Amino acid sequence: MTVYLSSIVGSVSIGVYSLATENIAIIPRAMPQIKAQEFADWLKVKLAYTSINGSTLAGALVCANSNGMILPNSIREEELTEIRNVFDGTITIMDTKKTAYGNLILASDKGAVADPHIKETDIKKIAETLDVEVLQTEIAGLPYVGSLATATNKGVLTHPLLKEEERKILEQAFKVPIDVGTINCGIPYVGTGLIANSHNAVAGSMTTGPEMFIIGNAMDVVQEVE
């Protein structure tokens, strides 16, 4: 795995602005298209070059894996069309007041975890869309799990204050090893500054060499947790 360093609209919080699955990356139009395509090429995926309800915060607003995608009900028709042009999975537009599904859900093709405050009926919709079991937990005692970790089909990297009982739930959900670390020179909110899939990863440009080493190890493991 290669860990690339970059920024979006001058920010190292690339996980707030973008997201990646095994087959697509959503990058906001605020980034030059040539650079957005470079992100997609690094991750070996198709590019969905779009805003979400006119916002650049695609990573915070959208949750997806290879099977499905969860979108806020504020998504615009032209944005949805751009996504459908490159994404073949199930798309569910949630009919709730919540919007930041990228912050509220952490998902891979093997499983997902979600904010404990999400209603059971909505968890069922999320599970059906992503086609995985969705468990509810906090990470480091905080509910916005999508911003606190990054998950791929090979590994999960989380906030360094992950609790042991939380680790067990993550292992149960994702069935891969769980590691802890930081991004962007000590930021513990891993999901805000790191996007990845089983091919490669892109981290904020302030991420240090030791942090890149931990990211590479965490995301490039292949053994499953029993």
C-alpha positions as a LaTeX table, in Angstrom:
\begin{tabular}{lrrr}
\hline
Residue & $x$ (\AA) & $y$ (\AA) & $z$ (\AA) \\
\hline
Met1 & 0.00 & 0.00 & 0.00 \\
Thr2 & 1.14 & 3.52 & $-0.78$ \\
Val3 & 0.12 & 6.42 & 1.48 \\
Tyr4 & $-0.13$ & 9.63 & $-0.55$ \\
Leu5 & $-0.17$ & 13.09 & 1.06 \\
Ser6 & $-2.37$ & 15.92 & $-0.20$ \\
Ser7 & $-4.92$ & 18.59 & 0.68 \\
Ile8 & $-8.33$ & 19.75 & $-0.54$ \\
Val9 & $-9.25$ & 23.44 & $-0.87$ \\
Gly10 & $-6.16$ & 24.24 & 1.16 \\
Ser11 & $-7.20$ & 21.96 & 4.02 \\
Val12 & $-5.45$ & 18.86 & 5.32 \\
Ser13 & $-8.81$ & 17.53 & 6.58 \\
Ile14 & $-9.32$ & 15.57 & 3.38 \\
Gly15 & $-11.65$ & 13.05 & 5.02 \\
Val16 & $-14.14$ & 15.84 & 5.70 \\
Tyr17 & $-14.22$ & 16.80 & 2.02 \\
Ser18 & $-13.90$ & 13.42 & 0.27 \\
Leu19 & $-14.54$ & 9.71 & 0.66 \\
Ala20 & $-13.44$ & 6.50 & $-0.99$ \\
Thr21 & $-14.71$ & 2.96 & $-1.40$ \\
Glu22 & $-13.28$ & 0.03 & $-3.33$ \\
Asn23 & $-14.77$ & 1.39 & $-6.56$ \\
Ile24 & $-15.43$ & 5.13 & $-6.34$ \\
Ala25 & $-14.20$ & 8.35 & $-4.77$ \\
Ile26 & $-16.40$ & 11.40 & $-4.22$ \\
Ile27 & $-14.35$ & 14.59 & $-4.55$ \\
Pro28 & $-15.92$ & 18.08 & $-4.40$ \\
Arg29 & $-15.91$ & 20.39 & $-7.42$ \\
Ala30 & $-14.05$ & 22.97 & $-5.34$ \\
Met31 & $-10.93$ & 20.92 & $-6.09$ \\
Pro32 & $-9.54$ & 21.23 & $-9.64$ \\
Gln33 & $-10.75$ & 18.26 & $-11.66$ \\
Ile34 & $-7.21$ & 17.26 & $-12.66$ \\
Lys35 & $-6.26$ & 16.96 & $-9.00$ \\
Ala36 & $-9.52$ & 15.16 & $-8.16$ \\
Gln37 & $-8.79$ & 12.63 & $-10.90$ \\
Glu38 & $-5.33$ & 12.16 & $-9.42$ \\
Phe39 & $-6.95$ & 11.17 & $-6.11$ \\
Ala40 & $-9.10$ & 8.62 & $-7.95$ \\
Asp41 & $-6.09$ & 7.27 & $-9.83$ \\
Trp42 & $-4.14$ & 6.87 & $-6.59$ \\
Leu43 & $-7.02$ & 4.88 & $-5.11$ \\
Lys44 & $-7.66$ & 2.98 & $-8.39$ \\
Val45 & $-11.34$ & 3.94 & $-8.49$ \\
Lys46 & $-13.85$ & 5.89 & $-10.60$ \\
Leu47 & $-14.37$ & 9.56 & $-9.81$ \\
Ala48 & $-17.66$ & 11.12 & $-8.75$ \\
Tyr49 & $-16.82$ & 14.82 & $-9.09$ \\
Thr50 & $-19.62$ & 16.54 & $-7.21$ \\
Ser51 & $-20.76$ & 18.57 & $-4.25$ \\
Ile52 & $-23.44$ & 17.35 & $-1.81$ \\
Asn53 & $-26.31$ & 19.85 & $-1.50$ \\
Gly54 & $-23.88$ & 22.41 & $-2.86$ \\
Ser55 & $-21.45$ & 21.68 & $-0.01$ \\
Thr56 & $-17.81$ & 20.66 & $-0.36$ \\
Leu57 & $-18.12$ & 18.44 & 2.75 \\
Ala58 & $-18.79$ & 15.16 & 0.92 \\
Gly59 & $-16.80$ & 13.07 & 3.38 \\
Ala60 & $-18.83$ & 14.33 & 6.34 \\
Leu61 & $-22.20$ & 14.01 & 4.61 \\
Val62 & $-21.96$ & 10.66 & 2.80 \\
Cys63 & $-21.30$ & 7.09 & 3.95 \\
Ala64 & $-20.67$ & 4.33 & 1.42 \\
Asn65 & $-19.14$ & 0.94 & 0.72 \\
Ser66 & $-19.06$ & $-1.10$ & $-2.50$ \\
Asn67 & $-22.63$ & $-2.28$ & $-1.95$ \\
Gly68 & $-24.47$ & 0.93 & $-1.13$ \\
Met69 & $-24.47$ & 4.58 & $-0.23$ \\
Ile70 & $-26.26$ & 6.61 & 2.44 \\
Leu71 & $-27.10$ & 10.20 & 1.47 \\
Pro72 & $-28.82$ & 13.07 & 3.30 \\
Asn73 & $-32.22$ & 14.14 & 2.00 \\
Ser74 & $-30.73$ & 17.47 & 0.95 \\
Ile75 & $-28.91$ & 15.89 & $-2.01$ \\
Arg76 & $-29.64$ & 17.66 & $-5.30$ \\
Glu77 & $-30.83$ & 15.86 & $-8.41$ \\
Glu78 & $-27.80$ & 16.82 & $-10.51$ \\
Glu79 & $-25.46$ & 15.62 & $-7.75$ \\
Leu80 & $-27.33$ & 12.34 & $-7.51$ \\
Thr81 & $-27.04$ & 11.90 & $-11.27$ \\
Glu82 & $-23.27$ & 12.42 & $-11.11$ \\
Ile83 & $-23.00$ & 9.73 & $-8.44$ \\
Arg84 & $-25.26$ & 7.29 & $-10.27$ \\
Asn85 & $-23.10$ & 7.66 & $-13.38$ \\
Val86 & $-20.21$ & 5.91 & $-11.61$ \\
Phe87 & $-21.81$ & 3.99 & $-8.74$ \\
Asp88 & $-23.77$ & 0.78 & $-9.36$ \\
Gly89 & $-24.75$ & 0.01 & $-5.77$ \\
Thr90 & $-27.92$ & 0.72 & $-3.80$ \\
Ile91 & $-28.46$ & 4.37 & $-2.93$ \\
Thr92 & $-30.67$ & 5.33 & 0.00 \\
Ile93 & $-31.63$ & 8.93 & 0.70 \\
Met94 & $-32.41$ & 9.11 & 4.41 \\
Asp95 & $-35.63$ & 10.87 & 5.38 \\
Thr96 & $-34.35$ & 12.32 & 8.64 \\
Lys97 & $-33.08$ & 15.63 & 10.00 \\
Lys98 & $-29.61$ & 14.16 & 10.27 \\
Thr99 & $-27.22$ & 15.11 & 7.47 \\
Ala100 & $-23.67$ & 14.14 & 8.45 \\
Tyr101 & $-23.86$ & 10.41 & 7.70 \\
Gly102 & $-20.16$ & 10.28 & 6.90 \\
Asn103 & $-19.51$ & 11.30 & 10.50 \\
Leu104 & $-22.19$ & 9.05 & 11.98 \\
Ile105 & $-21.31$ & 5.76 & 10.24 \\
Leu106 & $-18.03$ & 3.91 & 9.64 \\
Ala107 & $-18.28$ & 1.24 & 6.94 \\
Ser108 & $-16.38$ & $-1.22$ & 4.78 \\
Asp109 & $-17.56$ & $-4.11$ & 2.62 \\
Lys110 & $-17.28$ & $-6.40$ & 5.66 \\
Gly111 & $-19.27$ & $-4.47$ & 8.23 \\
Ala112 & $-20.21$ & $-1.14$ & 9.75 \\
Val113 & $-20.62$ & 0.66 & 13.06 \\
Ala114 & $-22.86$ & 3.63 & 13.74 \\
Asp115 & $-23.60$ & 6.34 & 16.28 \\
Pro116 & $-25.50$ & 4.72 & 19.21 \\
His117 & $-28.13$ & 7.48 & 19.00 \\
Ile118 & $-29.37$ & 6.50 & 15.52 \\
Lys119 & $-32.85$ & 4.95 & 15.67 \\
Glu120 & $-33.25$ & 1.20 & 15.14 \\
Thr121 & $-35.46$ & 1.73 & 12.08 \\
Asp122 & $-32.75$ & 3.85 & 10.46 \\
Ile123 & $-30.06$ & 1.30 & 11.39 \\
Lys124 & $-32.09$ & $-1.31$ & 9.52 \\
Lys125 & $-32.20$ & 0.91 & 6.41 \\
Ile126 & $-28.47$ & 1.49 & 6.64 \\
Ala127 & $-27.76$ & $-2.22$ & 7.00 \\
Glu128 & $-29.98$ & $-3.09$ & 4.03 \\
Thr129 & $-28.33$ & $-0.42$ & 1.88 \\
Leu130 & $-24.74$ & $-1.30$ & 2.75 \\
Asp131 & $-25.59$ & $-5.03$ & 2.82 \\
Val132 & $-23.63$ & $-5.58$ & 6.03 \\
Glu133 & $-24.38$ & $-5.95$ & 9.72 \\
Val134 & $-24.37$ & $-2.58$ & 11.49 \\
Leu135 & $-23.41$ & $-2.49$ & 15.15 \\
Gln136 & $-23.76$ & 0.60 & 17.32 \\
Thr137 & $-20.85$ & 1.80 & 19.40 \\
Glu138 & $-18.75$ & 4.78 & 20.38 \\
Ile139 & $-15.04$ & 5.18 & 19.66 \\
Ala140 & $-12.94$ & 6.75 & 22.42 \\
Gly141 & $-16.22$ & 7.42 & 24.21 \\
Leu142 & $-17.49$ & 9.59 & 21.35 \\
Pro143 & $-20.47$ & 8.86 & 19.08 \\
Tyr144 & $-19.38$ & 10.30 & 15.70 \\
Val145 & $-17.58$ & 7.12 & 14.69 \\
Gly146 & $-17.09$ & 8.05 & 11.03 \\
Ser147 & $-14.82$ & 10.95 & 11.93 \\
Leu148 & $-12.92$ & 8.96 & 14.54 \\
Ala149 & $-11.66$ & 6.13 & 12.30 \\
Thr150 & $-11.05$ & 4.95 & 8.74 \\
Ala151 & $-11.98$ & 1.41 & 7.69 \\
Thr152 & $-11.06$ & $-0.71$ & 4.69 \\
Asn153 & $-11.51$ & $-4.39$ & 3.86 \\
Lys154 & $-8.01$ & $-5.00$ & 5.24 \\
Gly155 & $-7.87$ & $-2.99$ & 8.44 \\
Val156 & $-9.25$ & $-0.21$ & 10.63 \\
Leu157 & $-7.31$ & 2.73 & 12.08 \\
Thr158 & $-8.97$ & 4.57 & 14.96 \\
His159 & $-8.60$ & 7.31 & 17.55 \\
Pro160 & $-5.75$ & 6.36 & 19.94 \\
Leu161 & $-8.01$ & 6.44 & 23.00 \\
Leu162 & $-10.06$ & 3.49 & 21.73 \\
Lys163 & $-11.45$ & 1.52 & 24.66 \\
Glu164 & $-11.06$ & $-2.26$ & 24.89 \\
Glu165 & $-14.81$ & $-2.90$ & 24.81 \\
Glu166 & $-15.07$ & $-0.67$ & 21.72 \\
Arg167 & $-12.23$ & $-2.57$ & 20.05 \\
Lys168 & $-14.10$ & $-5.84$ & 20.52 \\
Ile169 & $-17.19$ & $-4.41$ & 18.83 \\
Leu170 & $-15.10$ & $-3.10$ & 15.93 \\
Glu171 & $-13.44$ & $-6.50$ & 15.52 \\
Gln172 & $-16.86$ & $-8.14$ & 15.53 \\
Ala173 & $-18.19$ & $-5.69$ & 12.96 \\
Phe174 & $-15.27$ & $-5.50$ & 10.52 \\
Lys175 & $-13.56$ & $-8.89$ & 11.05 \\
Val176 & $-10.12$ & $-7.37$ & 10.48 \\
Pro177 & $-7.38$ & $-6.16$ & 12.82 \\
Ile178 & $-7.96$ & $-2.84$ & 14.59 \\
Asp179 & $-5.09$ & $-0.40$ & 15.12 \\
Val180 & $-4.84$ & 3.08 & 16.62 \\
Gly181 & $-3.01$ & 6.16 & 15.42 \\
Thr182 & $-3.20$ & 9.81 & 14.45 \\
Ile183 & $-3.02$ & 11.92 & 11.29 \\
Asn184 & $-1.82$ & 15.41 & 10.40 \\
Cys185 & 0.87 & 15.65 & 13.08 \\
Gly186 & $-1.08$ & 14.30 & 16.04 \\
Ile187 & $-4.76$ & 14.79 & 15.23 \\
Pro188 & $-6.66$ & 11.83 & 16.78 \\
Tyr189 & $-9.78$ & 12.22 & 14.62 \\
Val190 & $-8.42$ & 9.82 & 12.01 \\
Gly191 & $-11.42$ & 9.90 & 9.70 \\
Thr192 & $-11.14$ & 13.66 & 9.21 \\
Gly193 & $-7.75$ & 13.41 & 7.54 \\
Leu194 & $-7.53$ & 9.98 & 5.92 \\
Ile195 & $-9.36$ & 8.19 & 3.10 \\
Ala196 & $-8.37$ & 4.71 & 2.02 \\
Asn197 & $-9.36$ & 1.46 & 0.36 \\
Ser198 & $-7.59$ & $-1.87$ & $-0.03$ \\
His199 & $-5.36$ & $-0.41$ & $-2.76$ \\
Asn200 & $-3.90$ & 2.78 & $-1.28$ \\
Ala201 & $-4.53$ & 5.66 & 1.11 \\
Val202 & $-4.52$ & 9.45 & 0.93 \\
Ala203 & $-3.76$ & 11.42 & 4.10 \\
Gly204 & $-3.58$ & 15.10 & 4.89 \\
Ser205 & $-0.30$ & 16.70 & 3.89 \\
Met206 & 0.72 & 17.43 & 7.50 \\
Thr207 & 0.79 & 13.69 & 8.27 \\
Thr208 & 4.25 & 12.71 & 9.53 \\
Gly209 & 6.50 & 9.84 & 8.49 \\
Pro210 & 5.78 & 7.78 & 11.63 \\
Glu211 & 2.04 & 8.36 & 11.16 \\
Met212 & 2.31 & 7.21 & 7.52 \\
Phe213 & 4.10 & 4.05 & 8.67 \\
Ile214 & 1.28 & 3.23 & 11.11 \\
Ile215 & $-1.36$ & 3.96 & 8.44 \\
Gly216 & 0.37 & 1.66 & 5.98 \\
Asn217 & 0.60 & $-1.16$ & 8.51 \\
Ala218 & $-2.98$ & $-0.75$ & 9.71 \\
Met219 & $-4.51$ & $-0.59$ & 6.23 \\
Asp220 & $-2.38$ & $-3.24$ & 4.53 \\
Val221 & $-3.08$ & $-6.22$ & 6.72 \\
Val222 & $-4.95$ & $-9.14$ & 5.19 \\
Gln223 & $-5.65$ & $-11.62$ & 7.99 \\
Glu224 & $-9.20$ & $-11.80$ & 9.35 \\
Val225 & $-10.03$ & $-11.68$ & 13.04 \\
Glu226 & $-11.78$ & $-14.82$ & 14.25 \\
\hline
\end{tabular}
